[in-house]
Structures are given as C-alpha cells and as structure tokens.
Coordinates of C-alpha atoms and ligand atoms in Angstrom, one line a residue:
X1 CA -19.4 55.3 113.5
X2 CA -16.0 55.4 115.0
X3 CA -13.6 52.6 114.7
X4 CA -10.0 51.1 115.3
X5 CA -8.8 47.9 113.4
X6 CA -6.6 45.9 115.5
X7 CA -4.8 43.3 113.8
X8 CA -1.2 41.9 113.1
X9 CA -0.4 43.0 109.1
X10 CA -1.8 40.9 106.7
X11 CA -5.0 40.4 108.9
X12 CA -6.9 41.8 106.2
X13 CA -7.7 45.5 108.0
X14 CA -7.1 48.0 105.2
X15 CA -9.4 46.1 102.9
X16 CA -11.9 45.6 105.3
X17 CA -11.8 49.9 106.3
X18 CA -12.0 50.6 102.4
X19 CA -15.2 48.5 101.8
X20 CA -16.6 49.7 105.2
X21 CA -15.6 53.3 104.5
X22 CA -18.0 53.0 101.1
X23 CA -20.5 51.5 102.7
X24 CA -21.0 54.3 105.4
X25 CA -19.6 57.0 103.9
X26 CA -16.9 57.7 106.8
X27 CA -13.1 58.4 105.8
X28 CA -10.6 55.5 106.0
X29 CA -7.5 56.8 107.9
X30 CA -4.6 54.5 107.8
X31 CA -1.2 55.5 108.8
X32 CA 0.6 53.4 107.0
X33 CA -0.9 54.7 103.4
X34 CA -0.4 58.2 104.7
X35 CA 2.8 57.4 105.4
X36 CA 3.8 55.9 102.1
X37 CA 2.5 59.0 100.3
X38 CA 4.4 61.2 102.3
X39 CA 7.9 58.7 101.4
X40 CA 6.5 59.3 97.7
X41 CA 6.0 62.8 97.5
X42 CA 9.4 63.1 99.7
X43 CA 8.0 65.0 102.2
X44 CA 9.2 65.8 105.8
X45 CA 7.2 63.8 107.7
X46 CA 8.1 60.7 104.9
X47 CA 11.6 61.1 105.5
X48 CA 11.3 60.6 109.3
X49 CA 9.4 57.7 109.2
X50 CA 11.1 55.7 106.5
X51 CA 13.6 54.5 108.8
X52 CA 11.3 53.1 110.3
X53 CA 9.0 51.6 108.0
X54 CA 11.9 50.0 106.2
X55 CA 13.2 48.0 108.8
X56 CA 9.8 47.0 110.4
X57 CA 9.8 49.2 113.1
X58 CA 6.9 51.4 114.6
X59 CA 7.1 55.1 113.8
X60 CA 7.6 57.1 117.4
X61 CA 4.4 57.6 118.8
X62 CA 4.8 61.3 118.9
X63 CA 5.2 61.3 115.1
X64 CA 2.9 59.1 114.3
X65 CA 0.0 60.9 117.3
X66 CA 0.2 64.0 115.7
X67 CA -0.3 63.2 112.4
X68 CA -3.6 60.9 113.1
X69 CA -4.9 64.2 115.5
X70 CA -4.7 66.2 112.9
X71 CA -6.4 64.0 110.3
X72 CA -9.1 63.5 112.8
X73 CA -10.0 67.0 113.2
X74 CA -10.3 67.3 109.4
X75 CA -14.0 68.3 108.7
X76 CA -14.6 64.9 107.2
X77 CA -14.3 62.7 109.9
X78 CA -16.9 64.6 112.3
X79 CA -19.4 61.7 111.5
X80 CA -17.3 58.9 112.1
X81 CA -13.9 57.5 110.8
X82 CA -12.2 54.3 110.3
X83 CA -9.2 53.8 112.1
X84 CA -7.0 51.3 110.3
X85 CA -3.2 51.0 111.6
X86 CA -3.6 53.0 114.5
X87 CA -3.3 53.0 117.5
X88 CA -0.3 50.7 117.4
X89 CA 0.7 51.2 120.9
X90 CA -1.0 51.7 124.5
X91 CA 0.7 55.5 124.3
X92 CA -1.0 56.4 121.2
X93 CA -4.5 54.6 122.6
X94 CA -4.7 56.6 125.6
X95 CA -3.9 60.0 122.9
X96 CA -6.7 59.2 120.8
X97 CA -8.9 58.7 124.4
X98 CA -7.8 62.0 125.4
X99 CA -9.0 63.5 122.0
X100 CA -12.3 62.2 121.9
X101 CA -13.2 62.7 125.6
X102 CA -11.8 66.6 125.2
X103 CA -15.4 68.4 125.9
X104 CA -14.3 71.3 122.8
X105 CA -14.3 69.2 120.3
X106 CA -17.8 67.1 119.0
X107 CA -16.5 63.9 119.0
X108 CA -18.0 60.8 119.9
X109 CA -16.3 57.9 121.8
X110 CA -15.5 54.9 119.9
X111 CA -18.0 53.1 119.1
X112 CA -16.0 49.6 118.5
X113 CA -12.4 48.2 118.2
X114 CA -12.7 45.6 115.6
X115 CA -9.7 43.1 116.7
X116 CA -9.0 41.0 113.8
X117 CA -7.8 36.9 114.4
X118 CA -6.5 35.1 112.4
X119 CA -3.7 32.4 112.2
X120 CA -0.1 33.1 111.4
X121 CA 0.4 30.5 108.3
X122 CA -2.5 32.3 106.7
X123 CA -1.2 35.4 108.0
X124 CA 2.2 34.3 105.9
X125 CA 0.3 33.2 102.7
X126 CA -1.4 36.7 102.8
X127 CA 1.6 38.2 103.1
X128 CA 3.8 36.7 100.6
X129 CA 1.0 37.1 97.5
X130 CA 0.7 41.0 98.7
X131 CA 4.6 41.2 98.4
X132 CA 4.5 40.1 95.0
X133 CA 1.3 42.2 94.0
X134 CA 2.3 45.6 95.7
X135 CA 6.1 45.2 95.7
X136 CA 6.0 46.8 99.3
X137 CA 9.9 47.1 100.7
X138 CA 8.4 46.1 104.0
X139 CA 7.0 43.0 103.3
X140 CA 10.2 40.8 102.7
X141 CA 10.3 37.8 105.1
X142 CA 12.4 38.9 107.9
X143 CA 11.1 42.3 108.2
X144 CA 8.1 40.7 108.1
X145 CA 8.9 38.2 110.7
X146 CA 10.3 41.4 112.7
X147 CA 7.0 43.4 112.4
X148 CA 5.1 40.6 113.6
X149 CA 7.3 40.8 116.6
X150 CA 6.6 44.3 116.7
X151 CA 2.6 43.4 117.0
X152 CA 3.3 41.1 119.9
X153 CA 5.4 43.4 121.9
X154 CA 3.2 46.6 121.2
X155 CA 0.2 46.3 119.8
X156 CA -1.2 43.2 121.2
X157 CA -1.7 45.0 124.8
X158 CA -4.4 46.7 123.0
X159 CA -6.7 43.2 122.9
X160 CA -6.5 44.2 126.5
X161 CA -6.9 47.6 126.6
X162 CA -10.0 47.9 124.9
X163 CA -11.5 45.0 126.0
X164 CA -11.8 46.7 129.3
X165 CA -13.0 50.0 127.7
X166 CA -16.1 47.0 126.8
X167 CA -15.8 47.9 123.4
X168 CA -13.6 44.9 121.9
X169 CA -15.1 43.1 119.0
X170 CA -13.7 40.0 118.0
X171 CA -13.3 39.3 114.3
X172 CA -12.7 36.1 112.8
X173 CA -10.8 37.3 109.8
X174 CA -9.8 33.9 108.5
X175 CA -12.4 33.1 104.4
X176 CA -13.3 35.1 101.9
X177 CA -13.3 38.9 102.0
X178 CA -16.9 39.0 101.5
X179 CA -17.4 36.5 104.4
X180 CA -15.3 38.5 106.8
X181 CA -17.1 41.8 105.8
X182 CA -20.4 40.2 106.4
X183 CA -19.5 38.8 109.8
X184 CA -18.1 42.4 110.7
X185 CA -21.3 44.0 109.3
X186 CA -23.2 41.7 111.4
X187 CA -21.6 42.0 114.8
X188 CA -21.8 46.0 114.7
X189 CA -25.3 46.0 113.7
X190 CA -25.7 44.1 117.1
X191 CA -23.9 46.7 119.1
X192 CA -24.5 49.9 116.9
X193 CA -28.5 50.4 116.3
X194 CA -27.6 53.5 113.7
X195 CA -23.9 53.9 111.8
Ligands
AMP201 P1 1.0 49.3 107.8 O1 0.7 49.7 106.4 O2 -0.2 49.7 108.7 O3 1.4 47.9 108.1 O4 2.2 50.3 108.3 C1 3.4 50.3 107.7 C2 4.5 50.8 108.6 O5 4.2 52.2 108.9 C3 4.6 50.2 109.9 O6 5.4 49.0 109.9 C4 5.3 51.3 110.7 O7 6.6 51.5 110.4 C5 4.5 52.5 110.2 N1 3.3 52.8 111.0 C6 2.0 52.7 110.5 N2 1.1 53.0 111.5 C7 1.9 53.2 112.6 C8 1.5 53.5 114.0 N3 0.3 53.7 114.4 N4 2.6 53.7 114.8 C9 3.8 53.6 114.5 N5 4.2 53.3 113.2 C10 3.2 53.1 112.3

C-alpha cells in the first residue's frame, strides 16, 4: 500500500498514518517529524529547515525531495509506505512520480491520495489543544494562520493534481478518530482488494 495524506495541518493526517502504519505494517514517513528530530539532534539538515518551520514556511522543495527519496529507498518501505506531510507542492508531486515510475527501482505507483476535509473552526480547535499538549513553536496563531495560507497557495493544487492521476480519495476527517479511521479503512478496501 502506497499512500500520500493531503490535508491542511490539524486535519488529523499524522494520527491517522500512525494507526494505519500499525495496522498494515508499512513505515509512516512524515517530514515534518523527521524534520523536528533533525532540529533536535542539531543536525545539518535541521538547521536548514528551521527557518523555515519556524515561521510557517515550506522547506525548499529540493531539501525537503531529497530527504523523502532517500527515506523511500530505505529497505522498509519496499511494501508500501505512508506518506504524511509530503508532497506539499506540485514540484515535489511530480519527484515522487518520477521515482515510482523509474523502471530500476521495484516500486509501485500509488495506490491512493487520501485528501483529508475538514472545516477550518475545527481545524482551529484542533490546533490550539495540540499547541498546548505538544508545545510545538509552529503552532502559535499567526504562524498558524500563515501556514494555512501556505496550504492554499501550494498544496491545495494537489486536490487537483491527483484527482486526475484517478487516485484522489476524499476523506471526511471531521468525528472521532476512530470514526475517521474506519471511514478511511472502508474507502481503500473499496479500491485496494489486498494492502
Ligand atoms: P508538519 O508537521 O507536516 O505540519 O510540518 C511542519 C513544518 O515542516 C512545515 O510547516 C514546513 O516548514 C516543514 N515541512 C514538512 N513537510 C514539508 C514538505 N513536504 N515541504 C516543505 N516543507 C515541509
């Protein structure tokens, strides 16, 4: 199973990809966690992108392309991998395309990007318990107002994008975590006969 989360932040993507990582046993790659551990560990790469990060703003696509190539190359990921956080932009789409259509390596096409609606006073609520639970620098109202710009301008073109490729699922991301799951769960079992 190979899938991208698409989603403005706080749609409820990363926990979705963790409990659908367990369930199929398919690595959950999200950029933004693999940036964070590289601003942690104060690597390289983390010093690049917390420029970025901090003030809301995507990560250039070369940076951020690389990185997610690599990861996807990693033995664990030859079965499948959850894509949560990327692509983020239609230059880093067409990458991955390019990487999964390249005859040398085994990869699959995608099997479905899971585009996850929901509205933005819930998206808001979301957003300001997770700022008080993770204490994320990022998640302060007008960098969050500004990343939600950031969605509209870049990442929203995706919708598009892959609804043309035919493999745009629609995911009503609004109730319970469980219910969400279940309705993603449900839609893929319609398209994918084996994960
Ligand atoms: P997230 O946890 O997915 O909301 O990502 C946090 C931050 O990491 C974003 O606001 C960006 O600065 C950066 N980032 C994560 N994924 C990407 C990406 N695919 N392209 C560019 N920047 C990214």
């Amino acid at each position: 199973m190979r899938l991208v989360l698409l989603g403005p932040p706080g749609a409820g993507k990363g926990t979705q990809a963790g409990q659908l990582s367990k369930v199929w046993s398919i690595p959950h790659v999200a950029t933004g966690d693999i940036f964070r551990a590289n601003v942690r560990e104060g690597t390289e790469l983390g010093r690049r992108a917390k420029q970025y990060m901090d003030r809301g703003d995507l990560v250039p696509d070369e940076v951020v392309i690389a990185m997610v190539m690599d990861r996807i190359t990693e033995s664990d990921c030859a079965d499948g991998f959850i894509l949560d956080g990327f692509p983020r932009t239609v230059a880093q789409a067409e990458a991955l395309d390019r990487r999964l259509r390249r005859p040398s390596v085994p990869q699959e096409p995608l099997d479905a990007a899971l585009n996850f609606e929901i509205t933005e006073e819930e998206l808001f609520r979301r957003l300001v318990t997770r700022a008080e639970k993770e204490h994320r620098s990022d998640d302060a109202e007008e960098i969050v107002r500004h990343r939600l710009e950031v969605y509209h301008a870049n990442t929203k073109p995706l919708v598009d994008y892959y609804e043309r490729q035919g493999v745009l699922v629609v995911v009503d991301g609004m109730g319970s975590i469980d219910e969400v799951n279940r309705r993603i769960r449900d839609s893929l079992e319609e398209r994918v006969t084996s994960p």
